[in-house]
Coordinates of C-alpha atoms in Angstrom, one line a residue:
M1 CA 0.0 0.0 0.0
N2 CA 1.3 3.5 -0.7
F3 CA 0.2 7.1 -0.5
A4 CA -2.2 6.6 -3.5
D5 CA -4.3 4.2 -1.4
N6 CA -6.5 6.9 0.1
A7 CA -9.8 5.2 0.3
P8 CA -11.6 5.9 3.6
V9 CA -11.5 3.2 6.2
S10 CA -12.8 3.0 9.7
R11 CA -11.2 4.6 12.7
P12 CA -8.6 2.5 14.4
D13 CA -9.9 0.2 17.0
T14 CA -7.6 0.5 20.1
A15 CA -10.0 -0.8 22.7
G16 CA -8.1 -3.3 24.9
A17 CA -5.0 -3.1 22.8
A18 CA -1.6 -2.9 24.4
S19 CA 0.1 0.5 24.3
P20 CA 2.1 0.9 21.1
P21 CA 5.9 1.5 21.4
V22 CA 6.9 5.2 21.8
L23 CA 7.6 6.8 18.4
R24 CA 11.2 8.2 18.5
P25 CA 12.0 11.4 16.6
R26 CA 13.6 10.5 13.3
G27 CA 15.7 13.5 12.8
S28 CA 13.1 16.0 11.6
N29 CA 15.6 18.8 12.3
H30 CA 18.8 17.0 11.4
V31 CA 19.1 13.7 9.7
G32 CA 22.1 11.7 10.7
M33 CA 23.5 8.8 8.5
R34 CA 21.7 6.1 10.5
Q35 CA 18.4 8.0 10.4
F36 CA 18.9 8.8 6.8
N37 CA 19.3 5.1 6.0
E38 CA 16.1 4.3 8.0
R39 CA 14.3 6.8 5.8
V40 CA 15.7 5.3 2.7
V41 CA 14.4 1.8 3.8
L42 CA 10.9 3.2 4.5
H43 CA 10.9 5.1 1.3
A44 CA 11.8 1.9 -0.7
I45 CA 8.9 0.0 0.9
R46 CA 6.5 2.9 0.4
L47 CA 7.3 3.0 -3.3
N48 CA 7.5 -0.7 -4.0
G49 CA 5.2 -2.3 -1.4
S50 CA 6.2 -5.0 1.1
L51 CA 9.8 -6.3 0.5
P52 CA 12.0 -9.0 2.0
K53 CA 15.4 -7.9 3.3
A54 CA 17.3 -9.2 0.3
D55 CA 15.3 -7.0 -2.0
L56 CA 15.7 -4.0 0.3
A57 CA 19.5 -4.4 0.2
R58 CA 19.5 -4.6 -3.5
L59 CA 17.3 -1.6 -4.0
T60 CA 18.9 0.7 -1.4
G61 CA 22.6 -0.4 -1.9
L62 CA 22.9 -1.1 1.8
T63 CA 24.5 -4.3 3.1
A64 CA 22.4 -7.2 4.3
Q65 CA 23.8 -6.6 7.9
T66 CA 22.8 -2.9 7.8
I67 CA 19.3 -3.8 6.5
G68 CA 18.9 -6.4 9.2
L69 CA 19.8 -3.8 11.9
I70 CA 17.5 -1.1 10.4
T71 CA 14.4 -3.3 9.9
T72 CA 14.8 -4.6 13.5
R73 CA 14.9 -1.1 14.8
L74 CA 12.0 0.1 12.7
E75 CA 10.0 -3.0 13.7
D76 CA 10.7 -2.3 17.4
D77 CA 9.5 1.3 16.8
G78 CA 6.2 0.1 15.3
L79 CA 6.9 1.5 11.8
L80 CA 7.4 -1.9 10.1
I81 CA 5.6 -5.2 10.4
K82 CA 6.5 -8.7 9.3
Q83 CA 4.2 -10.4 6.8
E84 CA 3.7 -14.1 6.1
R85 CA 6.7 -16.0 4.8
V86 CA 6.8 -16.4 1.0
R87 CA 7.5 -20.0 0.0
G88 CA 7.9 -21.7 -3.3
R89 CA 11.0 -19.9 -4.5
I90 CA 14.6 -21.1 -4.7
G91 CA 16.4 -20.9 -1.3
Q92 CA 15.1 -20.1 2.1
P93 CA 11.6 -18.7 2.5
S94 CA 11.6 -14.9 2.7
V95 CA 9.7 -12.7 5.1
P96 CA 8.5 -9.4 3.5
M97 CA 8.5 -6.3 5.6
A98 CA 5.7 -3.8 5.2
L99 CA 4.7 -0.4 6.5
N100 CA 2.6 -0.6 9.7
P101 CA -0.5 1.4 9.0
D102 CA -0.6 2.3 12.7
G103 CA 3.0 3.4 12.7
A104 CA 2.3 7.1 12.4
F105 CA -0.5 9.5 11.5
A106 CA -0.9 13.0 10.1
L107 CA -3.8 15.3 9.9
G108 CA -4.6 17.5 6.9
I109 CA -6.9 20.5 7.1
K110 CA -8.1 22.3 4.1
I111 CA -9.8 25.7 4.6
G112 CA -11.4 26.9 1.4
R113 CA -13.8 29.5 0.2
R114 CA -16.7 27.1 0.0
S115 CA -15.7 24.3 2.4
A116 CA -13.3 23.0 5.0
D117 CA -12.0 19.3 5.1
W118 CA -10.2 17.3 7.7
L119 CA -8.3 14.1 6.7
L120 CA -6.6 11.8 9.1
V121 CA -4.0 9.8 7.1
D122 CA -2.2 6.7 8.4
F123 CA 1.4 5.7 7.8
T124 CA 0.6 4.0 4.4
G125 CA -1.3 7.1 3.2
A126 CA -4.8 5.6 3.6
V127 CA -7.5 8.0 4.8
R128 CA -8.8 6.9 8.2
V129 CA -11.1 9.8 8.9
R130 CA -12.7 12.3 6.5
E131 CA -14.9 15.2 7.6
T132 CA -16.3 18.1 5.5
L133 CA -18.0 21.3 6.4
A134 CA -19.7 23.3 3.6
Y135 CA -20.5 27.1 3.8
D136 CA -21.0 30.1 1.6
F137 CA -17.9 31.8 2.8
P138 CA -16.0 31.2 6.0
D139 CA -16.4 33.5 9.0
A140 CA -13.2 33.3 11.0
E141 CA -14.8 33.7 14.3
T142 CA -17.2 30.9 13.6
L143 CA -14.9 28.5 11.6
L144 CA -11.8 28.6 13.8
P145 CA -13.5 27.0 16.9
V146 CA -14.9 24.3 14.6
V147 CA -11.5 23.6 13.3
Q148 CA -10.3 23.2 16.9
S149 CA -13.2 21.0 18.0
R150 CA -13.1 18.7 15.0
M151 CA -9.3 18.4 15.1
R152 CA -9.4 17.4 18.8
A153 CA -12.1 14.9 18.2
I154 CA -10.1 13.2 15.5
Q155 CA -7.0 13.2 17.8
D156 CA -9.1 11.8 20.6
G157 CA -10.4 9.1 18.3
L158 CA -7.0 7.7 17.9
G159 CA -7.0 6.6 21.5
A160 CA -3.7 5.0 22.5
L161 CA -2.3 5.8 19.1
A162 CA -2.7 9.6 19.6
P163 CA 1.0 10.0 20.5
R164 CA 1.9 8.8 17.0
L165 CA 0.3 11.8 15.3
V166 CA 3.5 13.4 13.9
G167 CA 2.0 16.6 12.6
V168 CA -0.8 18.7 11.1
G169 CA -0.7 20.3 7.7
V170 CA -2.9 23.3 6.9
A171 CA -3.8 24.1 3.3
A172 CA -5.6 27.4 2.4
P173 CA -5.4 30.1 -0.2
F174 CA -2.7 32.7 0.5
N175 CA -5.3 35.4 0.1
L176 CA -8.5 33.8 1.3
G177 CA -10.4 37.1 1.2
G178 CA -9.1 38.0 -2.3
W179 CA -11.4 38.9 -5.2
H180 CA -14.1 39.7 -2.6
K181 CA -16.1 41.8 -5.1
M182 CA -16.3 38.9 -7.4
L183 CA -17.7 36.8 -4.5
G184 CA -20.1 39.6 -3.5
L185 CA -18.5 40.1 -0.2
S186 CA -17.9 43.3 1.7
E187 CA -14.3 44.4 2.2
A188 CA -14.7 44.1 5.9
V189 CA -15.7 40.4 5.7
S190 CA -12.9 39.5 3.4
D191 CA -10.3 41.6 5.2
Q192 CA -10.6 39.7 8.4
W193 CA -8.6 36.8 6.8
N194 CA -5.8 39.2 5.9
H195 CA -5.0 39.6 9.5
I196 CA -5.1 36.0 10.6
D197 CA -2.0 33.7 10.6
L198 CA -3.7 30.4 10.1
C199 CA -0.6 28.3 10.9
A200 CA -0.2 30.1 14.2
Q201 CA -3.9 29.8 15.0
V202 CA -3.9 26.1 14.4
Q203 CA -0.6 25.6 16.2
A204 CA -2.2 27.2 19.3
M205 CA -4.9 24.4 19.2
T206 CA -2.5 21.4 19.3
E207 CA 0.8 20.2 20.6
A208 CA 1.6 18.5 17.3
P209 CA 3.9 20.5 14.9
V210 CA 1.8 22.5 12.3
S211 CA 2.9 23.4 8.8
F212 CA 1.2 25.6 6.2
A213 CA 1.0 25.4 2.4
K214 CA -1.0 27.3 -0.2
D215 CA -4.0 25.1 -0.9
T216 CA -3.1 24.5 -4.6
S217 CA 0.5 23.9 -3.6
A218 CA -0.7 21.3 -1.2
A219 CA -2.9 19.7 -3.9
C220 CA 0.2 19.7 -6.1
V221 CA 2.1 17.9 -3.3
A222 CA -0.5 15.2 -3.2
E223 CA -0.2 14.7 -7.0
L224 CA 3.6 14.7 -6.8
V225 CA 3.7 12.1 -4.0
A226 CA 0.7 9.9 -4.6
G227 CA -0.3 10.6 -8.2
R228 CA 1.2 11.6 -11.5
G229 CA 4.4 12.7 -9.9
R230 CA 5.5 9.1 -9.7
D231 CA 6.0 9.2 -13.4
L232 CA 6.5 12.9 -14.3
K233 CA 9.5 14.8 -13.0
S234 CA 8.3 18.2 -14.1
F235 CA 4.8 19.5 -14.7
L236 CA 2.5 22.4 -14.4
Y237 CA -0.4 21.7 -12.1
L238 CA -3.8 23.4 -12.5
F239 CA -6.6 22.9 -9.9
V240 CA -10.1 24.1 -10.7
D241 CA -12.0 25.0 -7.6
T242 CA -14.2 27.9 -6.5
F243 CA -11.3 29.9 -8.0
V244 CA -8.7 28.3 -10.2
G245 CA -5.1 27.9 -8.9
G246 CA -2.0 26.0 -9.6
G247 CA 1.4 24.7 -8.6
L248 CA 4.7 23.9 -10.3
V249 CA 6.9 20.8 -10.0
L250 CA 10.4 20.9 -11.4
N251 CA 12.7 18.0 -11.2
S252 CA 10.4 16.2 -8.7
H253 CA 10.4 19.1 -6.3
L254 CA 7.6 21.6 -5.6
H255 CA 8.8 24.9 -6.8
G256 CA 7.4 27.6 -4.6
G257 CA 9.0 30.7 -6.0
I258 CA 10.4 33.7 -4.1
H259 CA 7.1 34.4 -2.4
G260 CA 5.8 30.8 -2.3
N261 CA 3.3 31.7 -5.0
A262 CA 4.5 29.9 -8.1
G263 CA 1.7 28.6 -10.2
A264 CA -0.6 31.5 -9.4
V265 CA -2.5 31.0 -12.6
A266 CA -5.7 32.7 -11.4
S267 CA -4.1 36.1 -12.1
L268 CA -3.0 35.1 -15.7
P269 CA -4.2 37.8 -18.2
L270 CA -6.1 36.3 -21.1
Q271 CA -5.6 39.3 -23.5
V272 CA -3.0 41.9 -24.3
A273 CA -3.5 45.1 -22.2
T274 CA -4.5 48.1 -24.3
P275 CA -4.9 51.8 -23.3
G276 CA -8.1 52.2 -21.3
S277 CA -8.8 48.5 -20.9
M278 CA -7.7 45.9 -18.3
P279 CA -7.5 42.3 -19.5
E280 CA -9.6 39.7 -17.8
Q281 CA -7.8 37.1 -15.7
L282 CA -8.1 33.3 -16.0
I283 CA -10.0 33.3 -12.7
A284 CA -13.0 34.8 -14.4
H285 CA -13.2 32.0 -17.0
A286 CA -11.9 28.8 -15.4
S287 CA -13.4 28.9 -11.9
L288 CA -16.3 27.0 -10.5
W289 CA -17.6 30.3 -9.1
E290 CA -18.6 31.3 -12.5
L291 CA -20.5 28.0 -13.0
E292 CA -22.3 28.7 -9.7
Q293 CA -23.5 32.0 -11.1
H294 CA -25.0 30.2 -14.2
Y295 CA -26.8 27.7 -12.0
Q296 CA -28.1 30.4 -9.7
A297 CA -29.4 32.6 -12.5
A298 CA -31.3 29.6 -13.8
G299 CA -32.8 28.9 -10.3
L300 CA -30.7 25.9 -9.7
D301 CA -28.6 24.8 -6.7
P302 CA -25.1 26.3 -7.2
S303 CA -23.5 23.6 -5.0
A304 CA -24.1 21.1 -7.9
A305 CA -20.9 22.5 -9.5
Y306 CA -19.0 20.4 -7.1
D307 CA -20.8 17.0 -7.5
D308 CA -22.2 14.5 -10.1
R309 CA -25.4 16.5 -10.7
A310 CA -23.4 18.9 -12.9
M311 CA -23.3 16.4 -15.8
F312 CA -27.1 15.7 -15.8
A313 CA -30.2 17.7 -16.6
P314 CA -31.1 20.3 -15.8
F315 CA -27.6 21.4 -14.9
V316 CA -25.7 19.9 -17.9
V317 CA -26.6 22.6 -20.4
H318 CA -25.0 25.3 -18.2
T319 CA -22.1 23.0 -17.5
D320 CA -21.4 22.5 -21.2
A321 CA -21.3 26.2 -21.8
W322 CA -19.0 26.8 -18.8
V323 CA -16.7 23.9 -19.9
R324 CA -16.2 25.4 -23.4
S325 CA -15.4 28.8 -21.9
A326 CA -13.1 27.4 -19.2
A327 CA -11.2 25.2 -21.7
L328 CA -10.3 28.3 -23.8
G329 CA -8.8 30.0 -20.8
L330 CA -7.0 26.8 -19.6
A331 CA -5.6 26.2 -23.1
Q332 CA -4.0 29.7 -23.2
C333 CA -2.6 29.0 -19.7
V334 CA -1.1 25.7 -21.0
V335 CA 0.6 27.4 -24.0
S336 CA 1.9 30.2 -21.9
G337 CA 3.3 27.8 -19.3
T338 CA 4.9 25.6 -21.9
A339 CA 6.6 28.6 -23.4
F340 CA 8.1 29.8 -20.1
L341 CA 8.8 26.4 -18.5
D342 CA 9.6 24.0 -21.4
I343 CA 7.7 21.3 -19.7
D344 CA 6.0 18.3 -21.4
A345 CA 3.1 17.8 -19.2
V346 CA 0.3 19.7 -17.6
V347 CA -1.9 18.1 -14.9
I348 CA -5.4 19.3 -14.5
D349 CA -7.6 18.4 -11.5
G350 CA -10.4 19.9 -9.5
S351 CA -13.1 19.6 -6.9
F352 CA -15.7 18.3 -9.3
S353 CA -16.8 15.0 -10.7
R354 CA -14.4 12.8 -12.7
S355 CA -16.7 12.9 -15.7
M356 CA -16.7 16.7 -15.6
L357 CA -12.9 16.6 -15.4
Q358 CA -12.6 14.3 -18.4
R359 CA -14.9 16.6 -20.4
L360 CA -12.9 19.7 -19.5
I361 CA -9.6 18.0 -20.5
E362 CA -11.1 16.9 -23.9
E363 CA -12.3 20.5 -24.6
T364 CA -9.0 21.9 -23.5
G365 CA -7.2 19.5 -25.9
Q366 CA -9.4 20.7 -28.8
A367 CA -8.7 24.4 -27.9
L368 CA -4.9 23.6 -27.9
R369 CA -5.1 22.4 -31.4
R370 CA -6.1 25.9 -32.5
Y371 CA -2.8 27.4 -31.3
N372 CA 0.4 27.9 -33.4
W373 CA 3.0 25.7 -31.6
E374 CA 6.0 26.7 -33.9
G375 CA 9.1 27.0 -31.7
L376 CA 7.5 25.0 -28.9
W377 CA 7.2 21.4 -27.9
P378 CA 3.5 20.8 -27.2
A379 CA 2.6 19.7 -23.7
T380 CA 0.4 16.7 -22.9
V381 CA -2.6 17.5 -20.8
I382 CA -3.3 14.8 -18.2
A383 CA -6.1 14.3 -15.7
G384 CA -5.0 14.5 -12.0
S385 CA -5.8 11.6 -9.7
M386 CA -6.6 13.2 -6.3
G387 CA -9.8 15.1 -6.9
S388 CA -11.4 17.1 -4.1
D389 CA -9.3 15.4 -1.4
A390 CA -6.1 16.8 -3.0
R391 CA -5.6 19.9 -0.8
A392 CA -6.2 18.2 2.5
L393 CA -4.3 15.1 1.6
G394 CA -1.4 17.3 0.5
G395 CA -1.5 19.0 3.8
A396 CA -1.3 15.6 5.6
L397 CA 1.5 14.4 3.5
L398 CA 3.7 17.3 4.4
P399 CA 4.4 16.2 8.0
L400 CA 4.6 12.5 7.0
H401 CA 7.4 13.3 4.5
E402 CA 9.1 15.8 6.7
N403 CA 9.5 13.1 9.4
F404 CA 10.1 10.0 7.2
A405 CA 11.2 10.8 3.7
P406 CA 15.0 10.7 2.8
D407 CA 14.7 14.2 1.4
R408 CA 12.7 16.3 4.0
D409 CA 12.9 19.4 1.8
L410 CA 11.1 17.6 -1.1
F411 CA 8.3 20.2 -1.1
L412 CA 10.3 23.2 0.0
K413 CA 13.3 23.4 -2.3
A414 CA 13.4 26.0 -5.0
A415 CA 14.6 24.5 -8.3
S416 CA 18.2 25.5 -9.1

């Protein structure tokens, strides 16, 4: 099992179970050689599934003796478990080592303009608990206490395993109150978020370390670790939500940019500026907010933009019109990104149904064929694999990888 195995399962049953071994720090501030080798072994199993010690030695380049010492230590710490002996091969039966799902946990919290999500992820990347709260726009004084109460309830639900929560990752837009006029909000309502340090607020609610990432960067992390990033080294990532956003992966590292805002495609102008006119931005054409407005004008439920109803009557006629318009804007973004970055892949995902995503990608592909690609290598547009879970899942993966991946700066490095 790996980080892509994120189907929801039940809460861990800890009633009557013996207390698990104490989870030792694994060098989250400084990784020594022994701890680095432990991380290499864990990473090899995470990528390849359960492995016998001989295969671990071959894959990692470590000696059989070193592998034996490391796997024993990791098993004692509750991070690895032995599986049934594999018989029928030449030589002695082998005993595969696998990640212990209860070895460690991380909590991802996504705070968006239309909803908040909480995902508890175990050591294999499987989602143990999923909670969602929908709203028109978040009021800080109302939402923050809910964030605290649900986070505490999830932690308490771990029971004896609660000490194995290694961190909390918060994913939210950098400017949650931005484009308030488009949303029909007063400046006072939107401005309250400009004076809130979400990371500090959540850190005050828990003893676990808290990290923060821009919501679309967190979604990009989920795709990098658990999705298309397993096969693609560099790609532009586009995520269609209430407002469209993006991220950038270069050489298998999330590229944040100087201000941590790389991939801010919402602000991409769609025309050349001329005297007396300001070009529209991509946000006005490729955001679900616009689809919400079409539904509302027709007397339909705007929340259908985020679920399967969008592809059926009476919603689909409005969905089709929005998809055609959004695809034109996304195609221009793809061409521009390809020209600047010289990448061969663009991953598109969003917080809507998979059938709607496929339709959007097909329309974007048709729009791309209308462009002059002379001087460029055309990029392939690929569907993302995370969907609406992407941002909260990416937030949860941040502390897991900071504590257990060989390269703890996987998501923080700027590409050289």
